[in-house]
Each structure stands twice: as C-alpha cells, then as structure tokens.
Tab-separated table of C-alpha atoms in Angstrom:
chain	number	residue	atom	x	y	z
A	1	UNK	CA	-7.149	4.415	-41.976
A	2	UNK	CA	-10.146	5.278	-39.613
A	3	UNK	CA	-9.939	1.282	-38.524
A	4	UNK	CA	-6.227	1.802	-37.624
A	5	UNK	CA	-7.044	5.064	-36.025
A	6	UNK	CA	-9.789	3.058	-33.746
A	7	UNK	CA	-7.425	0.523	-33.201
A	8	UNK	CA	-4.614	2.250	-31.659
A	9	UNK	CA	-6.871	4.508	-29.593
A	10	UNK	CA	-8.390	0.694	-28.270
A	11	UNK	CA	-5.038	-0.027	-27.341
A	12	UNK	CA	-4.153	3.030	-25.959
A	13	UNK	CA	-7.138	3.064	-23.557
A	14	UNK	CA	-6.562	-0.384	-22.764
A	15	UNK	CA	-2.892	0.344	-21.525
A	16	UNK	CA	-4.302	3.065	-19.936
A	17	UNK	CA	-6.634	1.041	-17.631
A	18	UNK	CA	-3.966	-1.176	-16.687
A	19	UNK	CA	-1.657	1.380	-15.310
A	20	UNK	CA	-4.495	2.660	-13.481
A	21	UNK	CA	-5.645	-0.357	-12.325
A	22	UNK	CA	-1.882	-1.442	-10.937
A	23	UNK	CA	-1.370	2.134	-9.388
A	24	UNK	CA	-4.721	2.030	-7.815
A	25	UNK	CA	-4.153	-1.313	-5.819
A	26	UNK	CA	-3.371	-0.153	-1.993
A	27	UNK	CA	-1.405	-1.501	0.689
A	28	UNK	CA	-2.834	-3.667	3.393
A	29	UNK	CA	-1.288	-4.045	6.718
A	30	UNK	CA	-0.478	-7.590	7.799
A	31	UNK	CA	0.434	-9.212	11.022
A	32	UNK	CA	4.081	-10.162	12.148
A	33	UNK	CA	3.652	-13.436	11.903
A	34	UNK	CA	2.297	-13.895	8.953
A	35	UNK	CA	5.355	-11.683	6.958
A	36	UNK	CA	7.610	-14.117	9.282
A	37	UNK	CA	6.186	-17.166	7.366
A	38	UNK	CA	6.596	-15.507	3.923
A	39	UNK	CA	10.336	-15.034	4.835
A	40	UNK	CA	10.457	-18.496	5.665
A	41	UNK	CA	9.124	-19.707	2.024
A	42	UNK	CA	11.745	-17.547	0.512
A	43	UNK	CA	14.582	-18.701	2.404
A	44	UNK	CA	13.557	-22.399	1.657
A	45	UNK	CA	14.128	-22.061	-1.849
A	46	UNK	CA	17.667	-21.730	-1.346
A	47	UNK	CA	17.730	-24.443	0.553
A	48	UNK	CA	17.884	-26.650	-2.302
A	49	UNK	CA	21.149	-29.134	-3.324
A	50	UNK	CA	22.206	-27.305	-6.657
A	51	UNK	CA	20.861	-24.122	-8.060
A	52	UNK	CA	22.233	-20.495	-9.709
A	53	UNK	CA	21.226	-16.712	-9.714
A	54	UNK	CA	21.867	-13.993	-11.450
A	55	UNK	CA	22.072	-11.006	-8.558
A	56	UNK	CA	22.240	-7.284	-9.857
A	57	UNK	CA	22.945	-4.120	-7.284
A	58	UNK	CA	21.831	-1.015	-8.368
A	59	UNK	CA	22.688	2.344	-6.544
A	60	UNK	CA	20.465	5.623	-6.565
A	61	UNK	CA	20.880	8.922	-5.142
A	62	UNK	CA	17.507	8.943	-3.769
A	63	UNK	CA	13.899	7.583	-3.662
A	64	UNK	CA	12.305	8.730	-7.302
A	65	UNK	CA	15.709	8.636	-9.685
A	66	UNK	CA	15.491	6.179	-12.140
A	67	UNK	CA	19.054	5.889	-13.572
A	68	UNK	CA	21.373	4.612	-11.308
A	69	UNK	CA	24.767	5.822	-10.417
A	70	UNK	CA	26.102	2.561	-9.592
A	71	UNK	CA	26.085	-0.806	-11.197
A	72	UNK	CA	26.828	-4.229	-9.732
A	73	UNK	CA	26.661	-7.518	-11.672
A	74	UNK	CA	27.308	-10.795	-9.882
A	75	UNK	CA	25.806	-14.946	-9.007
A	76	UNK	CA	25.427	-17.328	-6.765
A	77	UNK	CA	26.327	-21.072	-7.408
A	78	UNK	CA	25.744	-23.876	-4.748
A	79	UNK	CA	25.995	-27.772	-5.191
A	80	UNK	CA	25.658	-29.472	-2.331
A	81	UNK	CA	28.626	-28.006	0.258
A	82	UNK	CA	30.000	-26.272	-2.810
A	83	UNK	CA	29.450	-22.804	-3.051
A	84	UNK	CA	30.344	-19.600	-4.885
A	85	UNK	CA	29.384	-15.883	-4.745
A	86	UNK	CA	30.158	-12.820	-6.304
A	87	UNK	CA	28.842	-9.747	-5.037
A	88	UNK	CA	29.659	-6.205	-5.085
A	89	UNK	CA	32.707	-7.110	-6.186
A	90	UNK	CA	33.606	-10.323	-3.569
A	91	UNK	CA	34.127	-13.697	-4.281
A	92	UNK	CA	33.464	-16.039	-1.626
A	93	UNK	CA	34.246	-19.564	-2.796
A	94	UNK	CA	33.928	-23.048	-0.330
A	95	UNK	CA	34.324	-26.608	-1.153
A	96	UNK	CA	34.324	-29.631	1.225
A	97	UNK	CA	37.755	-28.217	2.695
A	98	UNK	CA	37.968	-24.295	2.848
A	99	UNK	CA	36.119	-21.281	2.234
A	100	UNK	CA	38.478	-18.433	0.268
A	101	UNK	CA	36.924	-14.889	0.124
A	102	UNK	CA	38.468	-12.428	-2.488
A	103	UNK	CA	38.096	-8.817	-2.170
A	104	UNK	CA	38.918	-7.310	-5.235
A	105	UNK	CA	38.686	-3.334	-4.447
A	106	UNK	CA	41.490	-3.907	-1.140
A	107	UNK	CA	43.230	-6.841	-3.213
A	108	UNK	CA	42.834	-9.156	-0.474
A	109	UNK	CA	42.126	-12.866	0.018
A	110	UNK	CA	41.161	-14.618	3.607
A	111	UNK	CA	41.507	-18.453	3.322
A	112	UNK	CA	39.736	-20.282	6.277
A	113	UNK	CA	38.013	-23.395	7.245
A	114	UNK	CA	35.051	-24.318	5.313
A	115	UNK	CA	31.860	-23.220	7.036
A	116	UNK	CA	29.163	-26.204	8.259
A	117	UNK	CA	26.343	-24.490	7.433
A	118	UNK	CA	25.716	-22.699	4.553
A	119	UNK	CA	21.804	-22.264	4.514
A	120	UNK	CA	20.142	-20.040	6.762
A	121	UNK	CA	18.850	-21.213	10.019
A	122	UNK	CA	16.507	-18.665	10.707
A	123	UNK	CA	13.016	-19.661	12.223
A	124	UNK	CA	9.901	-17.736	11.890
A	125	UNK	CA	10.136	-16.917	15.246
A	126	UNK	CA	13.835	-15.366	14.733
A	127	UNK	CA	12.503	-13.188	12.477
A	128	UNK	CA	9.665	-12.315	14.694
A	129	UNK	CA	12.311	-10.707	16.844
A	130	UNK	CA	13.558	-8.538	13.960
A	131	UNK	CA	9.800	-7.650	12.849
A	132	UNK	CA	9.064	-5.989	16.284
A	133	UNK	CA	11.152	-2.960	15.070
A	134	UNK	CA	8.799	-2.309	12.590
A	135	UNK	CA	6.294	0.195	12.660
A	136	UNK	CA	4.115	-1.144	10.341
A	137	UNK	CA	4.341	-4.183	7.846
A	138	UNK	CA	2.586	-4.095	4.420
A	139	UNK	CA	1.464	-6.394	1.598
A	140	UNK	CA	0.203	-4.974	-2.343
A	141	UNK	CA	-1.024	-7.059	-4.562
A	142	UNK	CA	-0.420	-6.696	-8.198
A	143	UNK	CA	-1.269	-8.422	-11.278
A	144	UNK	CA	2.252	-10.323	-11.950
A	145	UNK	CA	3.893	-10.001	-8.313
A	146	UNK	CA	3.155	-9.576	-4.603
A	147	UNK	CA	5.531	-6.874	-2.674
A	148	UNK	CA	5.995	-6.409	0.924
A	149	UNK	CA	6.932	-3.225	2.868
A	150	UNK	CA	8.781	-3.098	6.650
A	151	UNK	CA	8.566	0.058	7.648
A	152	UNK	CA	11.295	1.472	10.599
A	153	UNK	CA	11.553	4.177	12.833
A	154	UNK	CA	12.901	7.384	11.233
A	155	UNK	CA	15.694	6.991	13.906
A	156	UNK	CA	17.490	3.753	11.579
A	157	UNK	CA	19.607	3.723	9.153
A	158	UNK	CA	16.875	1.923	7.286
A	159	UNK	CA	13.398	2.991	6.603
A	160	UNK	CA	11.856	0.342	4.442
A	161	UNK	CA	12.451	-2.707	2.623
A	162	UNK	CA	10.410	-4.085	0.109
A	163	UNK	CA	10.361	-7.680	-0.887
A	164	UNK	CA	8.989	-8.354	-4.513
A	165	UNK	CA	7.985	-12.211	-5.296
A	166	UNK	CA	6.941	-13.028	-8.463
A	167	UNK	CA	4.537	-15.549	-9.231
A	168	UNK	CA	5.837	-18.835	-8.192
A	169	UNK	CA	7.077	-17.159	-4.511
A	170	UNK	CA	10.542	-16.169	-5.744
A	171	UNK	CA	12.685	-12.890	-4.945
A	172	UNK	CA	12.359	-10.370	-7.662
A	173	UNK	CA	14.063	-7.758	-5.739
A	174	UNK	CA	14.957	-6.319	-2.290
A	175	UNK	CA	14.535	-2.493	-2.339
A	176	UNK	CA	16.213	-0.552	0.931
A	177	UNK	CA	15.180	3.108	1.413
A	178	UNK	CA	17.887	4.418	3.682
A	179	UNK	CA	16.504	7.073	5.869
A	180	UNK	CA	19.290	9.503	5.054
A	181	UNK	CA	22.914	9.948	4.462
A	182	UNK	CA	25.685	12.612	4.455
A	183	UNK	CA	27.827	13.247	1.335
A	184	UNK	CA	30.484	15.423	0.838
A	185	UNK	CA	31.356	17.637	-3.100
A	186	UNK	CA	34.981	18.037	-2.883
A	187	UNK	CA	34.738	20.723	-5.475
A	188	UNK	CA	32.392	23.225	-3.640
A	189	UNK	CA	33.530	21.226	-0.026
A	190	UNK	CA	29.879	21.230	0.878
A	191	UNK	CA	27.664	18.323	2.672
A	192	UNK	CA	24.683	17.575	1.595
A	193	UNK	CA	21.882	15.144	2.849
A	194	UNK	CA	20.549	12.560	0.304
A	195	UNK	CA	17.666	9.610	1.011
A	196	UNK	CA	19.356	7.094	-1.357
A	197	UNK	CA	18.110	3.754	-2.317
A	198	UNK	CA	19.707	0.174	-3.411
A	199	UNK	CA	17.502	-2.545	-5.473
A	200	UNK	CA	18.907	-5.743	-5.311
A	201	UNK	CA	17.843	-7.687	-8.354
A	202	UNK	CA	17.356	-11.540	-8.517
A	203	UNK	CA	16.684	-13.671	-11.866
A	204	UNK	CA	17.617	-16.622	-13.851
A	205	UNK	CA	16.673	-18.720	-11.142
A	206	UNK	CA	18.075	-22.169	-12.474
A	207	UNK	CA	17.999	-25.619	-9.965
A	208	UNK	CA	20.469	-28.150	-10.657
A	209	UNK	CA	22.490	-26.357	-13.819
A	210	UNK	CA	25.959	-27.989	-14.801
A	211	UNK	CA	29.210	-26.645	-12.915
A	212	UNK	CA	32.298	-27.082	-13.795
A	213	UNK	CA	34.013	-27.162	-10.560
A	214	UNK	CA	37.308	-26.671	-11.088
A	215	UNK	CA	36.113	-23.304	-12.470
A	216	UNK	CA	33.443	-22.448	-9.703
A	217	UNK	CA	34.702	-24.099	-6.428
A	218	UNK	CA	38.433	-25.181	-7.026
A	219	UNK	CA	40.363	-22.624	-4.761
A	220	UNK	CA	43.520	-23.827	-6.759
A	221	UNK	CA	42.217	-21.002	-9.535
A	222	UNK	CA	43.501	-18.833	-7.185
A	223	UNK	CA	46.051	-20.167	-4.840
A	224	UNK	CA	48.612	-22.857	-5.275
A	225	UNK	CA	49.795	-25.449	-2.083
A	226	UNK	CA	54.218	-25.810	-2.446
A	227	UNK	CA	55.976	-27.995	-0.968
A	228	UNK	CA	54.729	-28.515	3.125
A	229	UNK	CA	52.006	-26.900	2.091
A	230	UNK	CA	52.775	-22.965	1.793
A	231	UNK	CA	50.651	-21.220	0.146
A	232	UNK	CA	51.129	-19.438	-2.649
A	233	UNK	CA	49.063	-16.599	-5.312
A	234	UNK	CA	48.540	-17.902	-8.884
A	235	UNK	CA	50.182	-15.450	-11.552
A	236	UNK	CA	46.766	-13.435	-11.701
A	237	UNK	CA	46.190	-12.474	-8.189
A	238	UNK	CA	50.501	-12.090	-7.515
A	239	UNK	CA	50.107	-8.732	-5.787
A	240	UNK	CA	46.922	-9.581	-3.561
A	241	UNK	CA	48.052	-9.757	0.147
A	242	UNK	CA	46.646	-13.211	1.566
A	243	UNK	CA	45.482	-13.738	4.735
A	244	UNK	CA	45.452	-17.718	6.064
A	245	UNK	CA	42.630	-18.047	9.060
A	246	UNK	CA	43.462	-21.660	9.631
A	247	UNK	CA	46.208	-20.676	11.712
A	248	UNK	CA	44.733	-18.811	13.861
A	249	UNK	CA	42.583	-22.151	14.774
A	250	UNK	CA	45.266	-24.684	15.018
C-alpha cells in the first residue's frame, strides 16, 4: 500500500512540474520579418498537389470560457485544380471548369468560372505590410508546439491572433481575440459588451488521400445541365435560389 501511496504522489509531483514548467515559459518578442517567413512555411504546405483537413470552428463568449457556444465541423480537399471546402456551413466546390459555392443558412448557390489560382500568392513581404499594424509580435515555446501572438491596436476589431504549429511546422489552430462586441438579450432588451473569441482547429492533415470525385468535385451532385444547357437544382437542393456568374462575363 505505502509503495502505491509513493507512487502516485511521484506521479502527482511529476505532473505537477510539467504544468509549471509549460506555464512558466514566457513570450519573446520577434521581428517582422522573421513572423513573415513563418507565415510563408505555413502557407507552403498547402501548396501541395493533393491533400485533406479536418477544420473545426469553435465560438466563445469571451477570452477564459472553456465551453463553447458554437460548433462548426467542416474539410478541405484539393487535387490538383480540384478543390472542395466546407466551412461554417459553405461549400465551395471547383473543378477544371467552374467553381459552385453553396450557402446553406440563405439557401443559395453562385455558379461561376473556375478560379486560376487557388494557392495563396502571398510573399513575405505582403505580409510585411499587414505586420506593421501590429504592436507587438510574439513567439512561446512549449514542449509539443510553438505559438505566435500579433498583437493590434485596441482601436480593431481584432486584438490578437495566435498561430499554434505543432511539431513538424503545421497549423494546430488560429485563435482571434476580438477586441469587443455588442450583443443584444431580447428578453430584458439590454446590450451588453462581450470580448469573444473563435479557435479555428486544424488536424488530420493527410497528403495525397483517395477522392472520389464525382462525390467531392462533380458540381453535377448539385446541379443538372438540360437541354442548351439550362441549368437546373438536383431534387435535394429544389428550393435553393441559384445564381449563374458566367453570364455576367460573357
């Protein structure tokens, strides 16, 4: 019994130290141009032929709550000039001919021309331009991950965003700290300002998984072409209102 006793009181000291240890590790300020290069490395990842993620958005009322009021569950899928997304409750689907985005909440699909670029073409000098807002830009070091902190005026929208990488340089999360916002309890009809946050959650980082692309890229799942080419809703989607960009092109 004793040896049990000493056991567990090992391990609890043990986890003890480590908490301490990770909450003790302080931020360092680093230069602009070194945080533009890091968002350079994380943007090349996804520069990659085929790959999928799993992307989660989680909503809370403020800085310290822990359960959040709002739950998002969605992916990204690209092969080659194939792409899908589904986010907050869009799909945005383009092949080699069209790009169809799919709002779910309004009912409403766009169809337009399928965009030439799909990867970002952002330089580390481009971000440069967006770091000068900051007032100060900060790097922690922990055990398992590295997380960065841009820190903005009080005046934004925005006060900070962190960017956690995990090990092997990839997005763990993007964490926004809005400054503040107004909301309104229709029961009492009084305002009241909150500082809420949104994580944005990245995993199951997989390159060159099997699609099926008549299921991920085929805009035929949701649209049929009739005769001269009208367009027309599958059975599913019959009472979205669709919206065809090409037109406005020709």
């Amino acid at each position: 019994m004793k040896k049990i006793i000493a056991i567990l009181f090992c391990f609890l000291f043990y986890s003890f130290l480590q908490v301490r240890s990770a909450t003790d590790v302080k931020w360092v300020n680093i230069s602009k141009d070194e945080m533009a290069q890091i968002l350079v490395r994380i943007s090349n990842w996804y520069k990659n032929d085929a790959y999928s993620i799993s992307i989660a958005h989680n909503s809370y009322n403020d800085f310290s709550s822990l359960s959040p009021f709002e739950k998002s569950f969605g992916y990204v899928k690209k092969n080659k000039t194939n792409f899908h997304s589904f986010l907050l409750g869009v799909h945005s689907i383009q092949n080699e001919n069209v790009k169809l985005v799919i709002d779910s909440a309004s009912k409403q699909m766009t169809l337009a021309f399928a965009d030439k670029q799909l990867e970002s073409v952002f330089t580390a000098e481009d971000y440069i331009l967006t770091l000068n807002y900051c007032t100060s830009i900060l790097q922690r070091n922990l055990e398992s991950e590295k997380i960065y902190r841009l820190e903005f005026d009080e005046k934004n929208m925005v006060g900070a965003y962190e960017f956690k990488l995990n090990k092997q340089g990839l997005l763990k999360s993007i964490v926004i700290y809005y400054n503040h916002e107004i909301l309104k309890d229709e029961s009492t009809r009084k305002e009241m300002e909150v500082r809420p946050r949104l994580e944005i959650i990245f995993s199951n980082y997989k390159l060159n998984p099997p699609f099926d692309y008549k299921e991920d890229f085929d805009e035929k799942k949701y649209i049929s072409y009739g005769s001269k080419n009208k367009l027309m809703l599958n059975q599913a989607y019959k009472y979205y209102k669709l919206s065809d960009q090409r037109l406005l092109i020709k």
